[in-house]
Amino acid sequence: MAATQITAPPVAHVCQDLDLSVEQLRQVLELSAEMKRTPKQFAKALEGKYLALLFEKPSLRTAVGFELAMKQMGGDSVMANGTMGQREPVKDMARILGRWVHIMAARVFAQATVDELAQYSGVPVVNALSDLYHPCQALADVMTLKERFGGWDGLRVAYVGDGNNVAHSLMITAARLGAQVVIAAPKGYEPNPEIVAMARRGGEVLITNDPREAAAGAHAIYTDVWTSMGQEEETAVRMKAFQGYRVDDAMMSLASKDAIFLHCLPAHRGDEVTDSVIESPQSAVFDQAENRLHTQKALLYTLLKN
Ligand code: CP
Ligand code: NVA
């Protein structure tokens, strides 16, 4: 029996970060820490429960993290790879799988696909990365910040690079927990203005085109690949646009003395980050990757138990 004291109000889906209230977010993060400390306590928590993984793009951390999460809590998962909506409509897949499994996680090209799954599935749907959001990643990011700094208030989190899905979820989630988030992106690659406006309703988000300004005094410097999955044909143009945005030792030296380096991984060493930074004692990328498992366990538990 799961002995956790933590309960959350009903959560239908996590198609985007804001589907969790701040209270639910904090509860999931507390539960993540508890699951990390005492995993055995939850060994049978999801017995008889099944997760369907629908992945249109490759994944290590998210997909394997979800599979392991279900198994570690006594449940199991089934995998369906491939582009959705080609062989049959997304809404048909949603209704069929919804009769078999208790929850779904989908990695999709278009946010509309995960939203459509949620509309028809009848069971909770989790966004495992879309063009707009990566909410599972953001949970592990803020958990890692709390482990390293004890909380989020007063933290300055600098994200240097592409204003993409990872940047969107990070700025929403870290800002609503009390951190100041500064995004430095080249002109034309800034985060989506509507998502910036949404994030600003929850906390402090600054946008600049100057990576050094963002890095100055930061407690964490975060970056992601310059070319996301599905954008491969833009690689050459992006490589040019992002020159000056590489996180290297000089950029880390502008940050606070105790600053950490974060990256969602996989990393392209030599592009958005140097080997020296990602392998340095300041790098927290493997704690961050480990926390993908604990946070995904807590999210599944919360969605299935409430
Ligand atoms: N960071 C992340 O989502 O990794 P995967 O693409 O391996 O799932
Ligand atoms: N921004 C990257 C994140 C991968 C985890 C992508 O979408 O490919």
Short mmCIF file of N, CA, C and O and ligand atoms in Angstrom, two decimals, residues 55 58-63 107 128-129 134 137 166 229 263-266 292, ligand 1:
data_model
loop_
_atom_site.label_atom_id
_atom_site.label_comp_id
_atom_site.label_asym_id
_atom_site.label_seq_id
_atom_site.Cartn_x
_atom_site.Cartn_y
_atom_site.Cartn_z
N PHE A 55 4.59 7.38 -29.32
CA PHE A 55 5.74 8.23 -29.60
C PHE A 55 5.96 8.38 -31.10
O PHE A 55 6.22 7.42 -31.80
N PRO A 58 11.88 9.85 -31.49
CA PRO A 58 12.71 9.05 -30.59
C PRO A 58 12.71 9.59 -29.15
O PRO A 58 12.39 10.76 -28.93
N SER A 59 13.07 8.72 -28.21
CA SER A 59 13.15 9.14 -26.81
C SER A 59 13.93 8.11 -26.01
O SER A 59 13.75 6.90 -26.20
N LEU A 60 14.76 8.56 -25.10
CA LEU A 60 15.38 7.68 -24.11
C LEU A 60 14.75 7.97 -22.75
O LEU A 60 14.03 7.17 -22.17
N ARG A 61 15.04 9.18 -22.23
CA ARG A 61 14.62 9.55 -20.87
C ARG A 61 13.11 9.47 -20.67
O ARG A 61 12.64 8.90 -19.69
N THR A 62 12.36 10.05 -21.58
CA THR A 62 10.91 10.14 -21.36
C THR A 62 10.26 8.77 -21.51
O THR A 62 9.50 8.34 -20.63
N ALA A 63 10.57 8.08 -22.60
CA ALA A 63 9.90 6.79 -22.87
C ALA A 63 10.34 5.73 -21.87
O ALA A 63 9.51 5.07 -21.23
N ARG A 107 4.23 11.60 -27.32
CA ARG A 107 5.25 12.52 -27.86
C ARG A 107 4.88 12.79 -29.30
O ARG A 107 4.85 11.87 -30.13
N ALA A 128 4.25 14.10 -23.64
CA ALA A 128 5.63 13.63 -23.46
C ALA A 128 6.59 14.39 -24.37
O ALA A 128 7.70 13.93 -24.62
N LEU A 129 6.18 15.54 -24.83
CA LEU A 129 6.89 16.52 -25.67
C LEU A 129 6.09 16.78 -26.93
O LEU A 129 5.67 15.84 -27.61
N HIS A 134 7.17 20.78 -23.04
CA HIS A 134 7.76 19.53 -22.53
C HIS A 134 7.56 19.52 -21.01
O HIS A 134 8.52 19.66 -20.24
N GLN A 137 9.67 17.30 -18.66
CA GLN A 137 11.04 17.80 -18.48
C GLN A 137 11.10 18.90 -17.41
O GLN A 137 11.96 18.90 -16.54
N VAL A 166 11.19 23.19 -24.64
CA VAL A 166 11.84 23.06 -23.32
C VAL A 166 11.89 24.42 -22.63
O VAL A 166 11.60 24.53 -21.43
N MET A 229 14.04 18.02 -32.80
CA MET A 229 13.56 16.93 -33.66
C MET A 229 12.47 17.45 -34.60
O MET A 229 11.55 18.14 -34.15
N HIS A 263 20.77 20.82 -18.75
CA HIS A 263 20.46 20.51 -20.15
C HIS A 263 19.48 19.35 -20.12
O HIS A 263 19.69 18.38 -19.39
N CYS A 264 18.43 19.42 -20.94
CA CYS A 264 17.44 18.34 -20.93
C CYS A 264 18.02 17.04 -21.47
O CYS A 264 17.52 15.97 -21.15
N LEU A 265 19.06 17.15 -22.32
CA LEU A 265 19.68 16.01 -23.00
C LEU A 265 18.66 15.40 -23.99
O LEU A 265 17.47 15.43 -23.71
N PRO A 266 19.09 14.82 -25.10
CA PRO A 266 20.49 14.65 -25.49
C PRO A 266 21.15 15.98 -25.89
O PRO A 266 20.48 16.86 -26.44
N ARG A 292 13.97 12.72 -13.99
CA ARG A 292 12.87 12.46 -14.94
C ARG A 292 12.05 11.26 -14.47
O ARG A 292 10.84 11.23 -14.60
N1 CP B 1 15.05 15.14 -22.38
C1 CP B 1 14.28 14.23 -23.03
O1 CP B 1 13.06 14.37 -23.17
O2 CP B 1 14.95 13.16 -23.45
P1 CP B 1 14.37 12.05 -24.46
O3 CP B 1 14.17 12.72 -25.79
O4 CP B 1 15.45 10.99 -24.51
O5 CP B 1 13.09 11.53 -23.91
#
